[in-house]
Each structure stands twice: as structure tokens, then as C-alpha cells.
XYZ file of C-alpha atoms in Angstrom:
130
model
C -60.126 -46.101 -72.227
C -57.308 -43.360 -72.621
C -55.953 -40.524 -70.398
C -57.369 -37.770 -73.059
C -60.707 -39.172 -72.842
C -60.210 -39.461 -68.827
C -59.927 -35.909 -69.013
C -62.723 -34.849 -70.752
C -64.790 -36.703 -68.689
C -63.358 -36.403 -65.418
C -61.741 -33.029 -64.121
C -58.206 -33.916 -62.930
C -55.723 -31.572 -61.451
C -52.460 -30.955 -62.823
C -49.119 -30.119 -61.045
C -45.595 -30.568 -60.389
C -43.671 -31.934 -57.003
C -43.289 -27.731 -56.039
C -46.913 -27.125 -54.847
C -48.031 -30.838 -53.838
C -51.208 -28.872 -51.474
C -53.247 -29.108 -54.465
C -53.525 -33.123 -53.960
C -55.057 -33.192 -50.858
C -57.770 -35.436 -51.981
C -57.484 -39.212 -53.201
C -56.777 -41.255 -56.514
C -55.361 -41.976 -58.716
C -52.173 -39.860 -60.269
C -50.302 -39.661 -63.666
C -46.681 -39.124 -63.665
C -45.302 -37.164 -66.967
C -41.180 -36.914 -67.266
C -40.221 -33.583 -69.813
C -41.410 -35.326 -73.024
C -44.511 -35.677 -71.585
C -44.235 -39.662 -71.450
C -46.369 -41.604 -69.038
C -43.309 -42.582 -66.592
C -45.576 -43.795 -63.906
C -48.807 -44.414 -62.390
C -50.026 -44.792 -58.678
C -52.776 -44.229 -56.280
C -53.138 -43.155 -53.161
C -56.368 -44.508 -51.632
C -56.268 -44.859 -47.777
C -54.445 -40.918 -47.442
C -54.551 -38.316 -50.101
C -52.749 -38.466 -53.164
C -49.667 -35.577 -51.672
C -49.187 -37.810 -49.079
C -48.003 -39.878 -51.106
C -45.983 -37.827 -53.761
C -44.020 -36.413 -50.744
C -42.252 -39.800 -50.292
C -40.875 -39.667 -54.394
C -39.384 -36.819 -52.984
C -37.996 -37.593 -49.543
C -34.314 -38.825 -49.421
C -35.208 -42.094 -47.300
C -35.325 -45.154 -48.859
C -38.275 -45.915 -47.691
C -41.654 -46.076 -49.245
C -39.720 -44.151 -52.484
C -40.497 -46.998 -55.130
C -39.896 -44.202 -57.919
C -36.703 -43.162 -57.079
C -35.985 -46.881 -56.478
C -37.459 -48.070 -59.875
C -35.163 -45.377 -61.506
C -31.723 -46.568 -60.126
C -33.136 -49.806 -60.718
C -33.594 -48.679 -64.910
C -31.303 -45.605 -65.458
C -28.587 -46.530 -62.933
C -28.378 -50.164 -63.302
C -28.790 -51.071 -59.494
C -29.700 -54.579 -59.033
C -31.337 -54.564 -55.400
C -32.338 -51.538 -53.654
C -29.688 -51.264 -50.990
C -27.585 -51.145 -52.946
C -28.026 -47.675 -54.142
C -25.534 -44.585 -53.116
C -26.122 -41.579 -51.692
C -25.537 -40.069 -54.993
C -27.647 -41.935 -56.893
C -30.596 -41.308 -54.596
C -29.570 -37.831 -54.962
C -30.159 -37.771 -59.001
C -33.201 -39.686 -59.179
C -34.745 -37.103 -56.098
C -33.141 -34.870 -58.861
C -35.176 -36.141 -61.802
C -38.257 -37.012 -59.877
C -38.432 -32.857 -59.030
C -39.230 -32.148 -62.781
C -41.913 -34.861 -63.704
C -45.349 -32.758 -64.309
C -48.326 -35.168 -62.354
C -52.178 -34.836 -63.257
C -54.063 -36.575 -60.291
C -57.908 -38.286 -60.810
C -60.181 -38.653 -58.333
C -61.214 -42.226 -59.021
C -61.478 -44.938 -57.218
C -60.104 -48.030 -59.787
C -57.840 -46.670 -62.614
C -54.824 -47.518 -61.446
C -54.808 -51.086 -62.808
C -56.621 -50.234 -66.116
C -53.760 -47.492 -66.890
C -50.669 -49.339 -66.309
C -51.759 -52.367 -68.070
C -53.080 -50.096 -70.792
C -49.429 -47.654 -70.706
C -46.604 -49.782 -68.842
C -44.572 -46.812 -67.568
C -40.819 -47.510 -67.332
C -41.313 -47.204 -63.378
C -43.855 -49.313 -62.828
C -41.356 -52.168 -62.018
C -43.400 -53.254 -59.170
C -46.020 -55.995 -59.040
C -47.922 -57.968 -61.225
C -49.465 -55.326 -63.813
C -45.460 -53.370 -63.827
C -43.645 -55.093 -66.880
C -39.561 -54.202 -67.759
C -38.441 -53.030 -71.474
């Protein structure tokens, strides 16, 4: 399985953090940086993807695993509670530049994380640190 095959088999929705309304459905989302590198894979099955993505651009520390993981890797912060407001703002600025590909599907997240090992998927049994 690879993302190119998924794109051909399913109808993914592409976008960014500037317009999350197009992601009002449950499924899997893939976040890319400016170099088209997959940096995060997540899912939202009990709510819409747009609701989950809104957490990533929120200033709240609660539920923003992406900003926390960016701070841990990029700014070498060891613990979430040690992240400064300046570091969090830099992470949020970085997130707002990411691109998103979302797919209506119920079981892709685990397989995609195992295959691509995105650098910001630090939590859970499926993630690996580089």
C-alpha cells in the first residue's frame, strides 16, 4: 500500500490549515511539509477530521500532539510541560504552512504510520523516533 495507490483508489480531499471546512468527515489525514515529506498521519473516527485539525492550530497545550512533537524534535524539549510560549508559537506557525490530504476510510492510520514512519508521530506503539 502506498499513498499514490490510495489516491487512485479513493477520492482524497486536499487542502491546508487555512480552510478546514472541506474536511468535515471522519477518516484519516496525512500532513505534508513544504517538501512534500509526510510529517504526520492521524485519524478522526469519532468526530470530523476538521475538528481534530483545529486542535493543531490551537494555542491550547491540551490535545495538540503535533505541536508538542514538533517542539520535542525541532526544539529539543524533553517534556510537554517544558515547552515555552515562544516555542509553541513557532510550532503553530510551522503547522499552518503544512498541507493536508484527507481520506474517508476507517483503518488506514496504523498501516500508514508503519509504512512511512512520519517524524512527528512520536506517541503510541506505532511511532518511531529518528
